[in-house]
Structure formats: C-alpha cells, structure tokens
XYZ file of C-alpha atoms in Angstrom:
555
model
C 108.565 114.329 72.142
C 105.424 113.749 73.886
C 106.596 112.635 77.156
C 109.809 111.993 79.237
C 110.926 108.625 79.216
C 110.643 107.529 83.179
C 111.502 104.359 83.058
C 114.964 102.375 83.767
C 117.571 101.553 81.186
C 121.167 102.810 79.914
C 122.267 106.620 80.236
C 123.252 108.337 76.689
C 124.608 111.838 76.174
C 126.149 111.359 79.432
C 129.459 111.787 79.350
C 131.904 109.162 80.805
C 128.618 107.702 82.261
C 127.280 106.694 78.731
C 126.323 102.790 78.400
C 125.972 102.751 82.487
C 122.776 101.324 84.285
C 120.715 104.114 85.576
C 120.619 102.808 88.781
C 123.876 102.019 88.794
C 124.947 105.755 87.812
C 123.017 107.725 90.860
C 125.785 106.342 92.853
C 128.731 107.015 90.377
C 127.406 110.418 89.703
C 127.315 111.227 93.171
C 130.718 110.414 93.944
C 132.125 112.324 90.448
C 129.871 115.514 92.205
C 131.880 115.170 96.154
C 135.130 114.803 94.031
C 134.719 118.013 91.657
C 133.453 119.155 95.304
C 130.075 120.745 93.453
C 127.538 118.386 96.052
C 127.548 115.162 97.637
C 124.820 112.561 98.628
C 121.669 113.630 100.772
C 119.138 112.056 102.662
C 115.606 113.356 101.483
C 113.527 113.256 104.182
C 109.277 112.800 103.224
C 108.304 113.823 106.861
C 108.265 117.582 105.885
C 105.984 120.416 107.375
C 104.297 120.866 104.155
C 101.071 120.276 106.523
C 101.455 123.256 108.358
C 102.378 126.002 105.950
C 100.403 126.117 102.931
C 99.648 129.091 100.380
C 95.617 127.639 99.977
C 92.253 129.129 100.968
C 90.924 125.831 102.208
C 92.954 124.917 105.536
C 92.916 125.861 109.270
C 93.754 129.288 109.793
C 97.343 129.672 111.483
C 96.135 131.763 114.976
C 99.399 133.880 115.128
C 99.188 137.816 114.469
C 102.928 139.572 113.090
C 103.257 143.034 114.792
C 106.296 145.094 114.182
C 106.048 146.664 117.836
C 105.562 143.239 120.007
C 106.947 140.513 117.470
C 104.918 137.057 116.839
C 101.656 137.040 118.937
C 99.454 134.223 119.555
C 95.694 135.145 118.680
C 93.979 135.749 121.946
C 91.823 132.367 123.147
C 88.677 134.344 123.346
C 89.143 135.108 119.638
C 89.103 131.035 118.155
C 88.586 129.723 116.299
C 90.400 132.031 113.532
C 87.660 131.808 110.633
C 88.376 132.020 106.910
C 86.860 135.164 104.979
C 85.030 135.403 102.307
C 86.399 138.379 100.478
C 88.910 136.390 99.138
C 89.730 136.881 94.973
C 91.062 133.329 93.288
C 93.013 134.164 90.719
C 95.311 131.314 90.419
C 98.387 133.322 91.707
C 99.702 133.937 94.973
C 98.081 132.556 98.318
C 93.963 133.735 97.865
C 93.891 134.951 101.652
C 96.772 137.642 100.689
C 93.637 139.212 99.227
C 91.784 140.059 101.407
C 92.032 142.836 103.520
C 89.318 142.316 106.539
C 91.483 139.431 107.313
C 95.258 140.323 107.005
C 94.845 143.654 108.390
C 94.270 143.229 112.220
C 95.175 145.255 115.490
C 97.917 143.959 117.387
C 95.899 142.486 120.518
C 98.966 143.351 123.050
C 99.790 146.984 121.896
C 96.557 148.006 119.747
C 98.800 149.024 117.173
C 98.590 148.122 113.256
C 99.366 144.457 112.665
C 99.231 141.824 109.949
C 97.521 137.740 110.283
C 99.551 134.671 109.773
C 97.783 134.084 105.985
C 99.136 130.374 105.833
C 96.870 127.628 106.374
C 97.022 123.933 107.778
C 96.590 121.250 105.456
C 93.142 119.313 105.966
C 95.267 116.292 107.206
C 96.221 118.487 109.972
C 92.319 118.665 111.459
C 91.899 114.909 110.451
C 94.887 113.537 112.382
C 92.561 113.933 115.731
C 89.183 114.156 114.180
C 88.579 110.731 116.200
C 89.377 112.797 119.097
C 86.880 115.151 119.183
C 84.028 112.902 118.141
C 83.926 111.736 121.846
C 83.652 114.908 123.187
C 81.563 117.115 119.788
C 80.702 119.722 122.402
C 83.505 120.637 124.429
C 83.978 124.767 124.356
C 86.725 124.710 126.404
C 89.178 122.081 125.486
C 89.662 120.062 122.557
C 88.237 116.866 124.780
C 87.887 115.889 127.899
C 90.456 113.151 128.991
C 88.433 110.612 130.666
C 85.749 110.524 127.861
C 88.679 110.166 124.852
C 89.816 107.435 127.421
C 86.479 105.878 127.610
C 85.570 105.508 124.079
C 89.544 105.490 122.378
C 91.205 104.351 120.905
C 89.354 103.642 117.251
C 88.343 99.913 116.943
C 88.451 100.200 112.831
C 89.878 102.549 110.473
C 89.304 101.976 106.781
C 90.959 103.979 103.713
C 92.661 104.575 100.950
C 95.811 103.908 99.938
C 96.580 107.343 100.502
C 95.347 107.071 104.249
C 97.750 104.049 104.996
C 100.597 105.783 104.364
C 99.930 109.781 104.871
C 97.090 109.971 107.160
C 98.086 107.242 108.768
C 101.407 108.585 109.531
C 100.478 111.948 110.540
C 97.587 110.287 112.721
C 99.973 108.549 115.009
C 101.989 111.126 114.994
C 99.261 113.083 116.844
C 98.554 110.400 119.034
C 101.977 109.935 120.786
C 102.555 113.466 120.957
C 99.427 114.394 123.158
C 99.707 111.245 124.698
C 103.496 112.676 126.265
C 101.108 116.114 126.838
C 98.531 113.856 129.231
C 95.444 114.643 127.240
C 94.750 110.877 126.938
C 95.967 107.736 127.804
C 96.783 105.058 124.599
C 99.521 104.938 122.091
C 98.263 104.635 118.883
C 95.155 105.496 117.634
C 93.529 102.755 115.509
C 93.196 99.350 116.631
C 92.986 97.545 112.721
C 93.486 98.962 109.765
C 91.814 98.391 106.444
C 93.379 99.229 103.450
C 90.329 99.190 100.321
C 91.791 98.410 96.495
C 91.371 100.506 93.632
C 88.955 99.806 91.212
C 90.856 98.987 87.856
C 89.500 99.314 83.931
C 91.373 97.462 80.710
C 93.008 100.372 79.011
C 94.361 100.876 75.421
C 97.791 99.846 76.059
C 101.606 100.185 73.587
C 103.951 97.139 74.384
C 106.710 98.762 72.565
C 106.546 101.506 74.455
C 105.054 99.948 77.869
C 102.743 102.957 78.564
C 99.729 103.626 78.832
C 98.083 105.788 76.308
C 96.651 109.186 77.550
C 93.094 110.816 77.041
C 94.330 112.991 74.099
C 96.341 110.058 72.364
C 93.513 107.644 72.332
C 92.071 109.295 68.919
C 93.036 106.031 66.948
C 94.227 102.539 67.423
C 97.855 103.135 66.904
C 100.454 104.714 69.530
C 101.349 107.709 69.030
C 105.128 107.509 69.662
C 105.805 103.839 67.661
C 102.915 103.002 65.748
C 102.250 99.690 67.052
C 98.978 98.783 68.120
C 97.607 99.262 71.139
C 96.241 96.291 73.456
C 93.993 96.298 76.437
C 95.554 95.721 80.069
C 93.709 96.802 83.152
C 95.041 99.556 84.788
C 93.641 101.661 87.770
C 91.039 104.572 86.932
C 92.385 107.708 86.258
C 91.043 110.714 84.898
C 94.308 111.311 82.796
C 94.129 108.290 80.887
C 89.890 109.094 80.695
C 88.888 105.210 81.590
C 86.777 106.035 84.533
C 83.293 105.489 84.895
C 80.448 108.257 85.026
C 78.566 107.488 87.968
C 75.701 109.017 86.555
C 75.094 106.621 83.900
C 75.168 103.481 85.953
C 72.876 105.197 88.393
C 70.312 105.800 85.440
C 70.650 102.507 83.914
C 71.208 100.377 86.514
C 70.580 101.862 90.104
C 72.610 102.207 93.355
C 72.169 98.615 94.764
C 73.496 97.193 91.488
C 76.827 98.963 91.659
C 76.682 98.245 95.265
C 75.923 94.967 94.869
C 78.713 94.627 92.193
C 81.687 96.151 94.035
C 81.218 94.491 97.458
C 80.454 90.969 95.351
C 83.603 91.394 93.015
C 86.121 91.663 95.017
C 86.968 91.792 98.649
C 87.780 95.318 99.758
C 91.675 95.528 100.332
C 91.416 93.775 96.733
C 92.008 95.362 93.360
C 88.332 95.140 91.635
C 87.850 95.064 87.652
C 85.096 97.054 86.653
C 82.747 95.512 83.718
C 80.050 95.936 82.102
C 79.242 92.617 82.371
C 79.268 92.438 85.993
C 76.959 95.353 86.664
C 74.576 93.795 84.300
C 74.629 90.436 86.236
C 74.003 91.952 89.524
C 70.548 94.052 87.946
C 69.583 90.742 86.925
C 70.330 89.112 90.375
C 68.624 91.782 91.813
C 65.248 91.840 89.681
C 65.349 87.644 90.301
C 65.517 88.542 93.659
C 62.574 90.776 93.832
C 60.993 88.317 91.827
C 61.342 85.819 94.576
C 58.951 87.896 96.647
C 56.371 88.898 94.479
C 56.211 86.011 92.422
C 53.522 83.474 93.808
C 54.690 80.003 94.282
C 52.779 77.426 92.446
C 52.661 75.170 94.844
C 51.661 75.086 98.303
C 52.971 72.335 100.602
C 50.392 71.798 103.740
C 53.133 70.214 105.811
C 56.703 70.117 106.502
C 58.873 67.839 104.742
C 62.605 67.204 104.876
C 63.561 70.203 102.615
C 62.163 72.306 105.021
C 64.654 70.910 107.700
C 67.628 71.275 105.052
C 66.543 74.590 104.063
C 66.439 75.560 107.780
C 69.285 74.326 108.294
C 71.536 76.598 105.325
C 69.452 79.518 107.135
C 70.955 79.323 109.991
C 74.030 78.347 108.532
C 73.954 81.492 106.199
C 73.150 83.583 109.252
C 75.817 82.305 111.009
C 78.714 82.714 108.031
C 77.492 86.215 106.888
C 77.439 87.539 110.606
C 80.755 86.293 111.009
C 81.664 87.410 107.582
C 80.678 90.967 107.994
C 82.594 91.515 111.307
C 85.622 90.509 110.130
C 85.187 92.773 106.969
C 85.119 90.008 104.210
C 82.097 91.470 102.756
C 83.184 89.829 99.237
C 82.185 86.199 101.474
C 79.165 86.988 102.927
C 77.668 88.201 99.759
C 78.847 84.806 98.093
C 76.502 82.936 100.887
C 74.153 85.310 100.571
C 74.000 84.219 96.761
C 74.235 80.093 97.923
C 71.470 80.793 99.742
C 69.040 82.692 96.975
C 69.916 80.291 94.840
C 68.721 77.161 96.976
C 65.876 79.379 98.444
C 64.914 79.879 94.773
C 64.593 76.399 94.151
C 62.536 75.640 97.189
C 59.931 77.665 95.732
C 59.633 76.107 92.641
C 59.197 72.953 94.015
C 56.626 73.818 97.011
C 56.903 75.868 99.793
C 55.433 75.214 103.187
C 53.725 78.892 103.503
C 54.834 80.043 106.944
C 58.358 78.780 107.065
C 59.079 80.539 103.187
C 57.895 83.980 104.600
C 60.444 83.189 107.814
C 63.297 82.283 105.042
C 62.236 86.107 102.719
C 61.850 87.746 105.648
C 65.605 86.373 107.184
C 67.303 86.866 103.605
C 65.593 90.512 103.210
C 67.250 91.545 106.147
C 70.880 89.847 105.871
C 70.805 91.775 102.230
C 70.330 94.948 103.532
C 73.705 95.777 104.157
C 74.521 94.942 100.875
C 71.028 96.504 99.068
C 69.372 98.753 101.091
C 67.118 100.369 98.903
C 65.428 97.462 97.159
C 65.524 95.629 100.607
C 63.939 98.478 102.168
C 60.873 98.521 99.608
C 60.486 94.697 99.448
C 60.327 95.283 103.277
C 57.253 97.482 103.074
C 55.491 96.075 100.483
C 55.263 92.831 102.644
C 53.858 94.451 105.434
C 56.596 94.512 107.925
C 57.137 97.639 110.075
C 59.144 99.622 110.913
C 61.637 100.327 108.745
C 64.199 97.732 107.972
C 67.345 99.729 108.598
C 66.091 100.116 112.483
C 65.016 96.259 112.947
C 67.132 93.924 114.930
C 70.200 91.633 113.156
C 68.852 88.399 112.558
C 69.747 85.356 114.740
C 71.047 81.791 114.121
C 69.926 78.574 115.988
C 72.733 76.438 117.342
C 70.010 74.017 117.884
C 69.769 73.474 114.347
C 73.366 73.776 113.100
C 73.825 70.366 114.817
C 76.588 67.580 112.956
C 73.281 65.605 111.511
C 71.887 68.289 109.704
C 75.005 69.556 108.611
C 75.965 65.799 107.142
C 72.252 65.594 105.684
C 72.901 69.222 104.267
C 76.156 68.007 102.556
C 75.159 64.351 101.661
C 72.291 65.379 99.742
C 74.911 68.001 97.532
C 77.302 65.672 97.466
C 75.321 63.122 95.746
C 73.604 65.726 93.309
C 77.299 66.577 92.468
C 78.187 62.836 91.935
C 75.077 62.104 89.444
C 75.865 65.329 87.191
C 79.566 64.192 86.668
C 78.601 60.696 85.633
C 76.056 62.056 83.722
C 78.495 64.336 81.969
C 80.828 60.864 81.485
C 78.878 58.701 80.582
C 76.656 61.365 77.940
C 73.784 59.437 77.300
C 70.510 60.691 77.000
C 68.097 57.648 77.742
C 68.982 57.389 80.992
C 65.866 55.954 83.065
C 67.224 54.958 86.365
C 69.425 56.172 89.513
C 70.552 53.527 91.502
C 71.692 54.707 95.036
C 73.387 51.881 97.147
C 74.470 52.058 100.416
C 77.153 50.046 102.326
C 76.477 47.547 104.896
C 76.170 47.879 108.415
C 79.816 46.859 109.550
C 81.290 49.680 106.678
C 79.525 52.597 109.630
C 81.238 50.815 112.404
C 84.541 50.805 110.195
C 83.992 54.021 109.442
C 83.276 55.987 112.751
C 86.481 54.068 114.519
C 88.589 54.723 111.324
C 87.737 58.927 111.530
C 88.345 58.641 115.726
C 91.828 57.326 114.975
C 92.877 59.571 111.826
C 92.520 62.557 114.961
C 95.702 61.073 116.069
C 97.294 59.962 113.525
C 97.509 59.884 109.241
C 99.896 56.467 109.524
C 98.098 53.742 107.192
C 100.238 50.866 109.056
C 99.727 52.238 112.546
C 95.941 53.012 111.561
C 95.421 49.398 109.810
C 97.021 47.604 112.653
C 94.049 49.371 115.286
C 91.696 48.675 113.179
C 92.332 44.991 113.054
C 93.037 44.886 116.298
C 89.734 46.724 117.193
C 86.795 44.154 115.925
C 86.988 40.290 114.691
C 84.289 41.457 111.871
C 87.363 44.178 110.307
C 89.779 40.971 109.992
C 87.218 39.453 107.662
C 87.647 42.913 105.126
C 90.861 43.149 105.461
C 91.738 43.497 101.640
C 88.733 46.186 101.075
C 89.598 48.315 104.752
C 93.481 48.292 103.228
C 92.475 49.906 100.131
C 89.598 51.917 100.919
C 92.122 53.354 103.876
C 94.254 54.389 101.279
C 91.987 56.221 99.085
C 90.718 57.920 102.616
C 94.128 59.269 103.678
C 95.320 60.796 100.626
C 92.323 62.342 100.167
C 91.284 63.249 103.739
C 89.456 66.660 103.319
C 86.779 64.479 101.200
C 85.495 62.650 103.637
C 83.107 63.843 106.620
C 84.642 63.208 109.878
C 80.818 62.431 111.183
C 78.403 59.832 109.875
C 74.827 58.734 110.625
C 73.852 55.571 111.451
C 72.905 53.302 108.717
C 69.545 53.222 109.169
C 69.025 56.816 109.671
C 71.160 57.374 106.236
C 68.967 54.869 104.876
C 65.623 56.646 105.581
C 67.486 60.153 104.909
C 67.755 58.704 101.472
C 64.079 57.863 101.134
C 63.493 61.031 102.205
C 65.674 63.034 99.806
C 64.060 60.242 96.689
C 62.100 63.190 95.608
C 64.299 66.084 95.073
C 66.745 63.803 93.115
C 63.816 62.619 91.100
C 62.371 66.508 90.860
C 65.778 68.230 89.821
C 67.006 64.924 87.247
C 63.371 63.988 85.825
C 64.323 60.034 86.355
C 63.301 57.494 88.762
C 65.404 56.861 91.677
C 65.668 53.765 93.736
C 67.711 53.547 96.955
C 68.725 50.359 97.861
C 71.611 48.250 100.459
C 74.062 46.869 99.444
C 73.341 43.615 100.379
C 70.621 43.556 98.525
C 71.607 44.811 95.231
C 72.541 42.428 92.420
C 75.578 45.616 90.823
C 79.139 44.742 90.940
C 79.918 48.197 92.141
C 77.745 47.430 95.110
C 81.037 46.907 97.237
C 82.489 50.046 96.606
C 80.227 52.164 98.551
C 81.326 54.199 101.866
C 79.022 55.663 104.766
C 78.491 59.234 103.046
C 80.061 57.803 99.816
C 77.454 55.545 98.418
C 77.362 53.724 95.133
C 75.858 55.925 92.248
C 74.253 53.556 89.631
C 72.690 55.644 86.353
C 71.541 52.845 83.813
C-alpha cells in the first residue's frame, strides 16, 4: 500500500456494515456505538483555542508567571512586552522555549520568590487579528490605540487574501472586532468593509483515472501509476510542493524578468480566479513587453505635419482607455484593465506605422507609460527616464480622462470605423478571392436617419414590433411609402437589438466621416475604396443599407 484510500465508496471487512455506503454508515455506526453504550454522536467544534496555546518558538509570548507561593500572576505592565530568547535549542522535540533557562526561570514579581514563565505561545493569527488596529495608532506606548484615531481611520476599506484568510483569519479577525468593540476601545462592528478572495495558481499534473489521484513527487519516476499501471494523463491541479509541479521563481526571473510574470498573472486571470500557469503565456507577455518598449524607441517612419481624423479616434480610445482602466482598477478587475490596456497598444501600434502627428504620439506614450505602471513598473519606470520625464514615475500624478472627448459622436465614429473593418474581413473570408480590387461603401438615404433616430427613441419604451410599426407610420407620410422595407428591417433590429447603436450621425456628417476614414481602409486592405449614397449607386444591395450599417460592396 502506498496510500489510504480517502475517497467515498462501499465499506468491506466491516462487519454487519459490509456492502453499506460510507456515508450512509457514519450514521448506522453511530447508533450500533449508543446501543452497545461504548459512545454516541458529537458535535466537533473547529472554533478551538489552538491560537492561544501552542508548543512553538515563533508566537507571542503568554505574559503570565506560575509561582507555587502566589498562584498564576500576570507579568507586571512595566515588564511588556514579554520577548522571546534566544538561547533556545531546536531539536524537534518538546516546545523549544522549555529550553531555555534565562526565560523559564523568573522571580515571582509579588513575593520575590522562585517562579517559572508561561512557555506557550500565541499563534501569529492571534497578533494579525488587530494588526489593522494598531496601524492607526504605530506609536502608542501606552495603549494598544487610541479610540478616536481607530475610529477615524477604521474600519479597513479592502482586505485581500488567501483562501486561508477567508475562512481562518477572517474568522478570528471579527472575532476581535466585536469583542473590543463590547470593551469600548472602538466604535464599528466588523472590521473589513470588502473582501477579496485571490485564486490559486494551478499547473496540468501527471494524473491516474483508474485511480483518480494525483501522482506524488516520488511516484512520478515513469509514465505509469504506480498502484494500477495505467497511464497517467495531464489535468491541472493547484501547485503543491507534494506533488513537485510548482514553479521556481528563480528561473522565470532569469529568463524572463519580474514584469513578465507580473504581467502574466494579473493578464490571465482575474484575481479571485483560478489562473493556469504556462509556459506559453509567460513567453507571450516578454514578447508583449519587448513590442512595447519597441514602441518607444523605435522611430516612426513617418511624420504627419497635421492632425487628421485618426488623431481624433485615437484620442478618443485614450480617454476611453483612461476612463475603463481607472474604473477597472478600483473595482479590482485588474484582469480588464490590462485587456484595454492591450486594445489600446495594439491600435496605438498601428498609428505609428501609418504616421504619427509628433506631439500628440508622445501625449498617447507618455499616457500609456503611466496607466502600465501598475501592471509593469520596472520597464515603465526605465522607459520613463530614458524619455526625459522627471521625477520618477511611481510619484507622478494618475492620468486623467476628458469627458469632452468621450462625447456619443466620437464614440459612434470610434465604433463605425471597427465595425466596418470587421464587416470587410468576414466577406473577405466568404467570399476567398484574392483579386479583389474594389470596396464599395454605400450609405442609406436621407429618410433611413430620420427612420432610424425615431425608431431607437421608441425601442426605450418598448420592444413591441406592432406597437413600434404602428408609431412609426403614424409618425411621418415619407415612412408609409417604406412600409415593406421599415417592417422587415424592424425585425432584423429587434431580435438583434444589442447590434445596433442607439445614436447616429447625421447623414451628411456620416458621409464625410467616411471620406475621412477612405484612407485607413485603403492603408490596412491595400485596395481602393469608394464611398458612395445610395441613391447614387447602380448595386442591388444598395437598399439594404442602415445608418451605421452601410452596404459593404468587395468586387
């Protein structure tokens, strides 16, 4: 045998029990044992004072002195804090502090006579269940902290952990809390405000089916099980040093650096998550990170004189990104705001490479650098010195979004524009053919933005197709006359609602926006484009086309 079988199934060499569920037997066992009178059912209690008596070096002193003469005898205030010594011999048996002699022997401070010191310690937990405490009041030499300050600053806006903290810790923290709240020394009830509970970080592990364990460290020596044979497959399991799949931290350091695993971690999973470890995902955030630094110190081959309508689009996701990772980092969804932070390289990235206007790409580096930090601080902090900004990153100020420029009309330009890149690539992947020369963009006619604004102001009140059909008809003389396309075009709408932007431009203005976005379509698809209305244009599919929905024509 190489292990006790822990798992559930059907009791043998049990008596009158044999063939029984296990689960099933506790009870049945239990009432054999009050029968034949040898022990009956218990509750086990988990709330034990473990905490407070413990045969270990490391722990709080117990201040209590044992004298034969005057009894148990608190250790006189003048004397605290109780300190451990260091004459202390660890040999694995027996409580260390037993050992020492400078410390157990002690005069009794009521009689003088020969005495002996509590040698049991407090559990770490114990000094950590009020920690939080003293930090208001570090300096206090009189009390453990003052009232009003503990008031002032309590109780804890954020506590993050382990597992192990949201149960134990947790536990014994509010604990602590009530009870010297019902002493006076402060005035709340609990003493965190939001709790965080991080994931472990899991690894695929040689793993026997058969036997549904895990194999251990010293069974991992071939592919086969020990116990059945069969061969082992791969299932993620958390890190443990028993079953040897952890990760030397040493090794990633040296091969890939801090900000990679950093980078990694807070980008692979969100931190109450589980999070697999790879190798593959280290490596992609080193090269994320060296494509980054390569965004700064790479010069851009071209050098736009003025500003164009990328730079309003770009400016735009800035603030946007600002805006989302701000509001992604204070609600601890760190996992999100590196994903924008990635949106926003990416599109930054591409800016460069097709010309920057000088000024407002060193506001965009400079903005990224410092939302990144957080995330990176170490290649953030050098890329922050090497372009000449002072003083260090780490003290400069958070940086700020415009609500100026995170109006509706950028945000429909913003989304328009990706919208109809995302449309051409999945024709283009339909249709496959590779001589395409043209891009035909057609948009509706005038009464279509008219149809469409009053069709988005009524679905706020209601999703009814009759109710909404019978407004619109009712609405305009010119809707009567498209009766048959508003009907169907109303359908597609409704069942697909979260498709369509509840704000459009003008036709005109999507018109020019168009013109104005001619080269960036042309730039990232190497074709011509041609933007046309759709009264003007000669295609069949001409009609189809929708404010913010316009006809894509690749021939």
């Amino acid at each position: 045998m190489t292990r006790a079988y822990e798992g559930d199934g059907l009791l043998t060499n049990s008596g009158e029990f044999n063939g029984m569920e296990n689960r099933m037997a506790i009870g049945a066992i239990s009432e054999k044992l009050k029968e034949l009178d040898m022990g009956e059912p218990t509750v086990n209690y988990k709330l034990r004072d473990w905490l407070i008596s413990r045969q270990r070096y490391w722990g709080c002193p117990i201040p209590i002195i044992y004298c034969d003469n005057c009894g148990i005898v608190p250790v006189p205030f003048e004397d605290l804090p109780v300190k451990l010594p260091r004459d202390v011999n660890f040999s694995g048996k027996g409580n260390p502090l037993e050992t020492s002699q400078s410390f157990t022997n002690i005069k009794c401070p009521k009689c003088g006579k020969d005495a002996k010191r509590e040698t049991d310690t407090m559990d770490t937990f114990v000094d950590s269940s009020w920690y939080y405490f003293r930090y208001c009041d570090p300096k206090n030499d009189d009390l453990p902290y003052n009232k009003e300050k503990v008031n002032y600053w309590g109780n804890v806006d954020q506590y993050i952990g382990g597992i192990e903290h949201a149960i134990l810790h947790l536990l014994y923290a509010r604990f602590w809390t009530k009870a010297t709240k019902d002493l006076g020394l402060h005035s709340h009830d609990e003493p965190f405000q939001r709790l965080l509970t991080q994931g472990m970080i899991n690894k695929s592990h040689p793993y026997c089916p058969e036997c549904e364990v895990f194999a251990l460290k010293s069974e991992m020596e071939n592919e086969e099980c020990t116990r059945c044979g069969s061969k082992y497959i791969l299932k993620s399991v958390k890190m443990s040093k028993s079953l040897g799949n952890t990760v030397d931290p040493n090794r990633i350091m040296e091969k890939y650096g801090a900000d990679a695993a950093r980078f990694f971690i807070l980008f692979g999973a969100s931190p109450d998550s589980g999070l697999e470890w790879s190798e593959e995902g280290i490596d992609f955030a080193y090269k994320f990170l060296k494509s980054v630094y390569s965004l700064y110190f790479e010069t851009p081959i071209i050098i736009e004189k003025e500003k164009s309508i990328r730079e309003i689009l770009i400016e735009y996701l800035l603030n946007k990104t600002i805006k989302d990772v701000t509001n992604a980092l204070k609600n601890l969804e760190i996992r999100d705001a590196v994903n924008n932070l990635v949106q926003f390289y990416n599109e930054l990235n591409k800016y460069k490479k097709n010309g920057v206007e000088e000024s407002f790409f060193n506001k965009c580096k400079e903005k990224f650098a410092m939302m990144l930090h957080p995330i990176v601080p170490h290649i953030t902090e050098e890329i922050w010195e090497i372009i000449g900004q002072k003083p260090y990153l780490s003290n400069s100020k958070w940086p700020e979004y415009n609500e100026k420029v995170l109006i509706k009309q950028n945000e429909y330009r913003w989304n328009l524009l990706q919208d109809t890149l995302d449309d051409i690539n999945k024709i283009r992947n339909v249709i496959k053919e590779d001589d395409i020369s043209e891009i035909k963009i057609i948009l509706p006619k005038k009464w279509k933005y008219g149809y469409y604004k009053k069709l988005m102001d009524l679905i706020e009140n209601t999703k009814d197709q009759g109710r909404i059909m019978k407004e619109l008809m009712n609405s305009d003389e010119t809707f009567k006359k498209y009766g048959k396309f508003i009907n169907q075009s109303l359908g597609k709408i409704l069942k697909n609602i979260g498709k369509y932007p509840r704000f459009s431009l003008e036709r005109e203005e999507e018109f020019e926006f168009f013109n104005q976005i001619k080269s960036i379509i042309e730039n990232k698809f190497k074709q011509t484009v041609t933007i046309e209305k759709e009264e003007n244009s000669k295609n069949k599919k001409a009609s189809q086309s929708l404010p913010g929905r316009p006809t894509i024509v690749l021939s």
